[in-house]
mmCIF file of C-alpha atoms in Angstrom:
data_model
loop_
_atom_site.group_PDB
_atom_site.id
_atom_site.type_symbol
_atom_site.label_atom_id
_atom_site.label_comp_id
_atom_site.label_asym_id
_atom_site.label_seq_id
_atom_site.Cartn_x
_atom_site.Cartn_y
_atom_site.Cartn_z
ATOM 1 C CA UNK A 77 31.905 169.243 29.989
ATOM 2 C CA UNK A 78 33.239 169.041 33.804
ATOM 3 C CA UNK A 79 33.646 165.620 34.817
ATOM 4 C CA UNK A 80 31.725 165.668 37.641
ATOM 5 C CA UNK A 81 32.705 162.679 39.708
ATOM 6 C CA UNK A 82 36.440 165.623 40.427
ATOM 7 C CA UNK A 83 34.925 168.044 41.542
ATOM 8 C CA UNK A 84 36.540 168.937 44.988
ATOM 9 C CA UNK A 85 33.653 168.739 47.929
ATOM 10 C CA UNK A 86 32.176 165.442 46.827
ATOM 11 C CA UNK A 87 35.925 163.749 46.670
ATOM 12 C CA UNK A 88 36.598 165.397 49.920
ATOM 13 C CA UNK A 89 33.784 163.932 51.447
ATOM 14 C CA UNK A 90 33.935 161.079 50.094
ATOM 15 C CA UNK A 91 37.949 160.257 51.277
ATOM 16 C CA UNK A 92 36.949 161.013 54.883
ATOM 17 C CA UNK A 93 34.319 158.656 55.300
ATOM 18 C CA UNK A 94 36.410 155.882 53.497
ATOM 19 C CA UNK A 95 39.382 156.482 55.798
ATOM 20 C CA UNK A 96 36.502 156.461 58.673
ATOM 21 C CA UNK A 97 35.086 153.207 56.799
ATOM 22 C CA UNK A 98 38.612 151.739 57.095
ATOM 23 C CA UNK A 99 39.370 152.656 60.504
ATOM 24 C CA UNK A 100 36.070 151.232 61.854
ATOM 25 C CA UNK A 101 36.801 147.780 60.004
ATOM 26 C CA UNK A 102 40.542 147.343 62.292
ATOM 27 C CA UNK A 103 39.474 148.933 65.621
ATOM 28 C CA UNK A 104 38.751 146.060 67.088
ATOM 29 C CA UNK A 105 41.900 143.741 66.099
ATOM 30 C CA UNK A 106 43.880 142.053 68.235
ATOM 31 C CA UNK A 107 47.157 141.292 67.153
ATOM 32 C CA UNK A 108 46.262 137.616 65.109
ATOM 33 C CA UNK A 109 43.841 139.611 63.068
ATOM 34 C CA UNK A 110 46.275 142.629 62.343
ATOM 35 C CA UNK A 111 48.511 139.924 61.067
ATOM 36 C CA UNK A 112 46.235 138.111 58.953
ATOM 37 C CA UNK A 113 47.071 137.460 55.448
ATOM 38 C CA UNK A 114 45.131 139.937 52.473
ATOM 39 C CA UNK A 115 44.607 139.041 49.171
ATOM 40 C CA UNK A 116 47.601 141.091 48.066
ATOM 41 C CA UNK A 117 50.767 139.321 47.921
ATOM 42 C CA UNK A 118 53.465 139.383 50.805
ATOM 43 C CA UNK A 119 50.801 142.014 52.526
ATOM 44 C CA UNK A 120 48.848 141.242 56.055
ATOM 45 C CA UNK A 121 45.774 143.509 57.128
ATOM 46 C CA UNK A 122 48.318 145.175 59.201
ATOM 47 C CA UNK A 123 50.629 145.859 55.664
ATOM 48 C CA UNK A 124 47.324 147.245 53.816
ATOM 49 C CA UNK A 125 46.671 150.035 56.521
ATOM 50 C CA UNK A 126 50.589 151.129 56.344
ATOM 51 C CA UNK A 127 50.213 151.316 53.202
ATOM 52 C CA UNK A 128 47.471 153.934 53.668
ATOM 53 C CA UNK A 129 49.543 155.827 56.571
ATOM 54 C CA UNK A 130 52.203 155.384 53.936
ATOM 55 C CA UNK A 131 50.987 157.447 50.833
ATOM 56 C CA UNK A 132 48.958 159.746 52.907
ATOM 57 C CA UNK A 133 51.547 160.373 54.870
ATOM 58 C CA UNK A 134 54.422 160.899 51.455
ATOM 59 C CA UNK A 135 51.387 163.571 50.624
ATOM 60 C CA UNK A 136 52.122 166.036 53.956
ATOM 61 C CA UNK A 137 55.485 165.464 52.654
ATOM 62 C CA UNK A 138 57.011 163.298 55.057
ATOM 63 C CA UNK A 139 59.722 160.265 54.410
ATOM 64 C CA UNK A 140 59.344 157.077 55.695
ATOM 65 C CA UNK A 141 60.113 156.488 59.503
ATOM 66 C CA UNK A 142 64.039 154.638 60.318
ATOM 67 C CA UNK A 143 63.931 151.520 60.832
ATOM 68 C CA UNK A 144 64.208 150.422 64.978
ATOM 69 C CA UNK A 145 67.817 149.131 66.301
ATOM 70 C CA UNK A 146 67.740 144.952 65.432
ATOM 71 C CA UNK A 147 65.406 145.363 62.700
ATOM 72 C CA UNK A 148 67.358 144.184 59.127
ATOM 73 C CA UNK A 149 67.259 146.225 56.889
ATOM 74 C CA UNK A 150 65.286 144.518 53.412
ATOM 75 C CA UNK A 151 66.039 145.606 49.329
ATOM 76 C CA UNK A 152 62.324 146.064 48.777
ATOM 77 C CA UNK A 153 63.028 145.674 45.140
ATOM 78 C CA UNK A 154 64.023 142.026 45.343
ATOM 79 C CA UNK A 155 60.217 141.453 46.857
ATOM 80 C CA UNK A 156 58.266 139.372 43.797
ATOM 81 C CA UNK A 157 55.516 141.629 44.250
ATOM 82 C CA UNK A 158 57.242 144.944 44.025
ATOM 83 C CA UNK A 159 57.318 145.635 40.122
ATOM 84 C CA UNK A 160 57.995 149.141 40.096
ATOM 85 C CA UNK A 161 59.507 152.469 41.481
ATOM 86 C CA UNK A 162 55.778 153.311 43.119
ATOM 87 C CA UNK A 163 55.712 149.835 44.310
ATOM 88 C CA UNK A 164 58.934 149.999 45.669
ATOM 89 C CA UNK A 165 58.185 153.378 47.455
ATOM 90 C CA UNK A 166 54.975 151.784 48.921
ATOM 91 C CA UNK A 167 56.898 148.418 50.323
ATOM 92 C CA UNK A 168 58.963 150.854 52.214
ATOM 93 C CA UNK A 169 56.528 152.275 53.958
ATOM 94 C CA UNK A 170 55.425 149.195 55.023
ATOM 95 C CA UNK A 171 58.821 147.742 55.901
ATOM 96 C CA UNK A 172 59.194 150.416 58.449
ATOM 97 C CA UNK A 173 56.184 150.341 60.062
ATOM 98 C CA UNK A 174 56.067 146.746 60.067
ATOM 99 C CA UNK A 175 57.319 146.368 63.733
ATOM 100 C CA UNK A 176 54.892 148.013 65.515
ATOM 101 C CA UNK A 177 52.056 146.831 66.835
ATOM 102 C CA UNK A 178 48.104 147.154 65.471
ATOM 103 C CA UNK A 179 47.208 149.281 68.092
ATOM 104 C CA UNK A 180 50.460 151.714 67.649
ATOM 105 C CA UNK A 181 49.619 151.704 64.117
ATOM 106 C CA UNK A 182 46.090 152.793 64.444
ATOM 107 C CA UNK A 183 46.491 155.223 66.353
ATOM 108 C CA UNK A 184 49.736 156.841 63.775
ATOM 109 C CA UNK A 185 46.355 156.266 61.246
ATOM 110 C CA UNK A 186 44.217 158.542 62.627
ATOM 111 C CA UNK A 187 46.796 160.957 63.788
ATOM 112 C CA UNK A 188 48.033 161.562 59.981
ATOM 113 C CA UNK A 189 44.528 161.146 58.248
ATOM 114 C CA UNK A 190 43.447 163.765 60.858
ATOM 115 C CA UNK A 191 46.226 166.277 58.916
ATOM 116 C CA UNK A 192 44.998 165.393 55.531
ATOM 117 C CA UNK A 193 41.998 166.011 56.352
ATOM 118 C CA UNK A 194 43.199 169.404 57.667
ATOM 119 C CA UNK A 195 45.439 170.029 54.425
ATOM 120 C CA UNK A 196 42.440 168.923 51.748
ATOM 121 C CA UNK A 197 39.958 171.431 54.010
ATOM 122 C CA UNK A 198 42.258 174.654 53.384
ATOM 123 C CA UNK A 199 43.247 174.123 49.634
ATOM 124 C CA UNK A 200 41.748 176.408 46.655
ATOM 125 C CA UNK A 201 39.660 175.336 43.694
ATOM 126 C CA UNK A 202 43.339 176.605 42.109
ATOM 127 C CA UNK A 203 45.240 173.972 44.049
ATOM 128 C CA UNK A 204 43.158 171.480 43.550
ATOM 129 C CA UNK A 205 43.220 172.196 39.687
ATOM 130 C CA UNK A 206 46.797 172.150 39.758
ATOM 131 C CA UNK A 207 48.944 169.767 37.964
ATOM 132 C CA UNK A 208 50.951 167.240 39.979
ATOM 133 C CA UNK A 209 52.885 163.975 39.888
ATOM 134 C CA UNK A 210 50.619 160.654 40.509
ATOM 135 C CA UNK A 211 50.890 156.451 40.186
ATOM 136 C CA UNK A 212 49.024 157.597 36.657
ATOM 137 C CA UNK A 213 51.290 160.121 35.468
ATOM 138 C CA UNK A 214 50.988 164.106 35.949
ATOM 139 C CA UNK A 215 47.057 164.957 36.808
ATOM 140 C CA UNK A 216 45.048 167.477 38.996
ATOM 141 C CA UNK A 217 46.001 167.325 42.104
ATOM 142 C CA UNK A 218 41.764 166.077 42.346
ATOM 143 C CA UNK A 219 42.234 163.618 40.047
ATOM 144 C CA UNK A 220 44.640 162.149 42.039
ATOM 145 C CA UNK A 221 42.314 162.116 45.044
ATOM 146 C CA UNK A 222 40.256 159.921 43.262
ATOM 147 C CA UNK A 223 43.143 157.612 42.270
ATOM 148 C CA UNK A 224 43.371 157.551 46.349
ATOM 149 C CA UNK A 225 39.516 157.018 47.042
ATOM 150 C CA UNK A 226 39.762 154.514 44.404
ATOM 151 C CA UNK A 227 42.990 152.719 46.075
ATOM 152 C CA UNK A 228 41.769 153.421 49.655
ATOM 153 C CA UNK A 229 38.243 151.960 48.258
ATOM 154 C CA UNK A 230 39.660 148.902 47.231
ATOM 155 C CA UNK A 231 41.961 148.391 50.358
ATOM 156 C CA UNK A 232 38.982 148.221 52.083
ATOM 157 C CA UNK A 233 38.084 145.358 50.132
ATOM 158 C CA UNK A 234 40.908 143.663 50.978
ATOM 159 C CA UNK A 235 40.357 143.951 54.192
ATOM 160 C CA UNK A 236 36.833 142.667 54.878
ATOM 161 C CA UNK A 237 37.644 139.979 52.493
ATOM 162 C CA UNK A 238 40.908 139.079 54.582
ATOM 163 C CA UNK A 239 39.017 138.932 58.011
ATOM 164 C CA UNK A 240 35.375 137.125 55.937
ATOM 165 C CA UNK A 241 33.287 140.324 56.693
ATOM 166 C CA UNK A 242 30.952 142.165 54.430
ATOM 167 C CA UNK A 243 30.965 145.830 53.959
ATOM 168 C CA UNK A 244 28.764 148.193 52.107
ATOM 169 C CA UNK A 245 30.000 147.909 48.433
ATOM 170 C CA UNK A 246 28.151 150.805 47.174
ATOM 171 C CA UNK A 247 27.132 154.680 47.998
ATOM 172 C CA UNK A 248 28.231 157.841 46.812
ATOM 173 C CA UNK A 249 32.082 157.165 47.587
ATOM 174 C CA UNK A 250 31.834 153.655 45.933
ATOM 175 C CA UNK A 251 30.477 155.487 42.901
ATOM 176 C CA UNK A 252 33.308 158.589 42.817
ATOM 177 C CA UNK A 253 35.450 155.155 43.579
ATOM 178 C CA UNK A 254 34.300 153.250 40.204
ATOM 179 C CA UNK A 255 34.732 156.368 38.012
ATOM 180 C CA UNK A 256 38.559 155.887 38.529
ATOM 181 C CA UNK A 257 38.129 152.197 37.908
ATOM 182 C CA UNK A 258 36.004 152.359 34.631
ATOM 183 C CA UNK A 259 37.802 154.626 33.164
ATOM 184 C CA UNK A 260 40.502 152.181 32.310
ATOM 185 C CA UNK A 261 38.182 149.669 31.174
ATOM 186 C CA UNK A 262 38.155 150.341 27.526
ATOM 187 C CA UNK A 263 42.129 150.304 27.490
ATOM 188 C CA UNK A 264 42.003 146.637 29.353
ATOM 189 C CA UNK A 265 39.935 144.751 26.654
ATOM 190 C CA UNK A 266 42.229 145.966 24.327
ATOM 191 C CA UNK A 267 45.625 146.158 25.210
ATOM 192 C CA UNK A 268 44.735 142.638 27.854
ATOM 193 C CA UNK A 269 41.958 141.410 26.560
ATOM 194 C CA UNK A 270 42.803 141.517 22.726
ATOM 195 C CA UNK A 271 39.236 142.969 22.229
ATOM 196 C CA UNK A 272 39.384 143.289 17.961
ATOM 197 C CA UNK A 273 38.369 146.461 15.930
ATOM 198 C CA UNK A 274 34.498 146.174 15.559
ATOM 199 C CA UNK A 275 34.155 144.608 18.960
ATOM 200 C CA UNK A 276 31.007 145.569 20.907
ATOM 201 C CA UNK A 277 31.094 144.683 24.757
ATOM 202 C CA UNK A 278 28.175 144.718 26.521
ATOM 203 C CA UNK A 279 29.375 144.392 30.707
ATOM 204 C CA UNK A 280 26.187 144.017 32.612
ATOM 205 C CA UNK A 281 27.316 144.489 36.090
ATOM 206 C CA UNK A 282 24.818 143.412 39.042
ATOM 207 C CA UNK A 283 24.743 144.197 43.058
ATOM 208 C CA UNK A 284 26.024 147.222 44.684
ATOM 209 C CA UNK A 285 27.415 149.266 41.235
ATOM 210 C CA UNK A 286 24.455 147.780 38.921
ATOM 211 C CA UNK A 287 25.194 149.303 35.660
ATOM 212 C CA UNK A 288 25.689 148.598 31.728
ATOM 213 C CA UNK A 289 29.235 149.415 30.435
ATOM 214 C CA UNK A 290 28.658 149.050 26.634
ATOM 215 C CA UNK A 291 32.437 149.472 24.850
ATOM 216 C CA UNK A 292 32.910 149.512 21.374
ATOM 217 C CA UNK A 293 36.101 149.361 19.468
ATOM 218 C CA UNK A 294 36.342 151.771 16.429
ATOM 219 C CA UNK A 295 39.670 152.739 16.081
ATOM 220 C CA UNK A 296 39.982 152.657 19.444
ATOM 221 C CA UNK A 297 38.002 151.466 22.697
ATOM 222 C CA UNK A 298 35.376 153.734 24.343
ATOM 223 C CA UNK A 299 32.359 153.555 26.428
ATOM 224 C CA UNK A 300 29.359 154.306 24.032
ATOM 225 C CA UNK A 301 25.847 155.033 24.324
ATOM 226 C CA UNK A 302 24.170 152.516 21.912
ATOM 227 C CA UNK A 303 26.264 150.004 20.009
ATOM 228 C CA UNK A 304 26.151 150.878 16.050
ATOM 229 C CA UNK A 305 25.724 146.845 15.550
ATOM 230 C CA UNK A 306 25.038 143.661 17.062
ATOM 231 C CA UNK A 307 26.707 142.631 20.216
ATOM 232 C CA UNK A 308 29.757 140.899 19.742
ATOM 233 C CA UNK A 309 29.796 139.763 23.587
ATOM 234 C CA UNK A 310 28.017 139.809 26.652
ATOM 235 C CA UNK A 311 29.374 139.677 30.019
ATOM 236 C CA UNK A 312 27.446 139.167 33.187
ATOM 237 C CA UNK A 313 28.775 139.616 37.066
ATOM 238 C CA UNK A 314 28.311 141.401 40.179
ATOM 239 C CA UNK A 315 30.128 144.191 40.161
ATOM 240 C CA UNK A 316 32.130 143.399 43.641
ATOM 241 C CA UNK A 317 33.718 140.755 41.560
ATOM 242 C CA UNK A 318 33.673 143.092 38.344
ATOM 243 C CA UNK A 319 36.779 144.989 40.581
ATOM 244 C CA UNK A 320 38.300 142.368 42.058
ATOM 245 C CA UNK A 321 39.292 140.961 38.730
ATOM 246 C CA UNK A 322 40.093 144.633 37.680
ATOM 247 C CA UNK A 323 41.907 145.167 40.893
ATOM 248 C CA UNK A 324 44.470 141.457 40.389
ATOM 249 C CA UNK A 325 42.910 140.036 43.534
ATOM 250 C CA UNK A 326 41.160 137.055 41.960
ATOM 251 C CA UNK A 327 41.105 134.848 38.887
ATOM 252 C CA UNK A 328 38.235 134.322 36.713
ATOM 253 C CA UNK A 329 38.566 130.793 36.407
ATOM 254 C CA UNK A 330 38.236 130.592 40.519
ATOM 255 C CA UNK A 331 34.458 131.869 39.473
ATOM 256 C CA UNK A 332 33.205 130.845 36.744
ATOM 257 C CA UNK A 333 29.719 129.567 38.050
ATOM 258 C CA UNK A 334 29.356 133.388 38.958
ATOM 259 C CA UNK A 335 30.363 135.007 35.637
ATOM 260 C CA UNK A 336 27.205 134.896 32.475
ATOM 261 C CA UNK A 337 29.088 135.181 28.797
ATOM 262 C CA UNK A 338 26.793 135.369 25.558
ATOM 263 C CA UNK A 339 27.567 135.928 21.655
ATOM 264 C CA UNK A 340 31.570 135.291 21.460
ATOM 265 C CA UNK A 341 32.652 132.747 24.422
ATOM 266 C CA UNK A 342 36.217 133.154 23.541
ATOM 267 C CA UNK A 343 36.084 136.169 22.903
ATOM 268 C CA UNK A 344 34.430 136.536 26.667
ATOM 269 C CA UNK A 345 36.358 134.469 28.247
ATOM 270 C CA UNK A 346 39.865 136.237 26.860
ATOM 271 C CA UNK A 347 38.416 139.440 28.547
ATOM 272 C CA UNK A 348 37.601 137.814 32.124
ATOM 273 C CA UNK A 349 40.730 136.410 32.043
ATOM 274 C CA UNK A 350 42.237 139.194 31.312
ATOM 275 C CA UNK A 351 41.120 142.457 33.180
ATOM 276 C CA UNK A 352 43.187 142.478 35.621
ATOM 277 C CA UNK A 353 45.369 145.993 35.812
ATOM 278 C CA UNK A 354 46.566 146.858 38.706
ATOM 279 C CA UNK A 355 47.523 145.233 42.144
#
């Protein structure tokens, strides 16, 4: 069966108006609020969107910008927060773009997310099918634009949470956005979570991306239908904090008046504690 939620026009679509979404949210900054701390460790509002110009700019095939006369020079892979060679890559990015302004750095936004655009509007079904390098491994090359709706997705997040505004949480982008999230899921309450064989998690998810995420562990975790038995545990959240505790940018003990467990508490507790994977 195609997997729908890769298809090329809907991803397409769907990337554009969350680069517009992010755009919209920094426009008006001045310079205190391009500085302003995120929820991502050692990285400002300012570092987030770089981040963005970054990767989308490593996918036209360009290499990070010198760094300007008087700026030192850091070893990115000292940084605490920079854990691996994509990490490392991304911190770059950031490093050398660091010095400009907001405004300077806006405007280098829309100028390369105008080209991708450009470059995602003339490629071929067989292009897009192709196989190519990602954070994830080797993929489509449209599997990978979901790994960068999800990421651009959740940068979003970081944003509005860094300057205390809401944004829409859900939508057809926020859907093609939680595809690439859930699909990790099962692995999490495993390999994190220490889920056991015979475990059946029930995930009922309110707000924006209401849903029910039943996994089951037979042999191995997957999403399933119906469970074959009784419930081993129920979880209960909205699911804007569902992905921030995916995503590393909160703990669950900073919310537990906000999170419902049934059946196995321990059990439950283990797997909010634990689903945190990636940052």
């Amino acid at each position: 069966m195609t997997d729908r939620t890769l298809e090329r026009p809907p991803l397409i679509a769907g990337l554009a108006e969350q680069w517009d979404a992010i755009a919209a949210l920094v426009a008006g900054l001045d310079e205190t609020g391009w500085r302003t701390a995120s929820p991502l460790p050692g990285w400002t509002v300012f570092d987030v969107v770089a981040h963005v110009v970054g990767t989308e700019s490593w996918l036209l095939g360009e290499k990070p910008p010198a760094l300007p006369d008087g700026v030192e020079k850091i070893d990115v892979r000292t940084l605490p927060h920079v854990r691996n060679d994509t990490a490392a890559l991304n911190e770059i990015w950031v490093q050398r773009l660091r010095p400009r302004s907001g405004a300077q750095l806006l405007e280098l936004y829309r100028e390369v997310i105008d080209r991708r655009r450009k470059a995602l509007a003339a490629m071929d079904d067989a292009q897009w099918q192709a196989e190519t390098p990602s954070p994830i491994g080797q993929v489509s090359y449209g599997r990978f634009m979901r790994v960068r709706l999800f990421d651009c997705w959740m940068h979003e997040l970081d944003i509005a949470d860094a300057l205390g505004v809401t944004v829409d949480e859900g939508g057809a982008r926020a859907e093609l956005a939680f595809a690439e999230f859930a699909g990790s899921i099962p692995r999490v309450v495993v390999k994190r979570g220490g889920a056991p064989q015979g475990s059946r998690i029930a995930v009922t998810l309110t707000g924006p991306l209401a849903r029910e995420l039943r996994i089951q562990v037979d042999g191995r975790a997957a999403y399933v239908e119906s469970f074959d038995g009784p419930e081993t545990v129920g979880i209960r959240l909205d699911s804007g904090l569902f992905v921030r505790l995916g995503g590393g940018r909160t703990a669950a003990a900073d919310h537990l008046g906000e999170i419902a467990i049934t059946g196995d508490a321990e059990l439950g507790r283990r797997l909010v504690d634990n689903l945190a994977f990636t940052l």
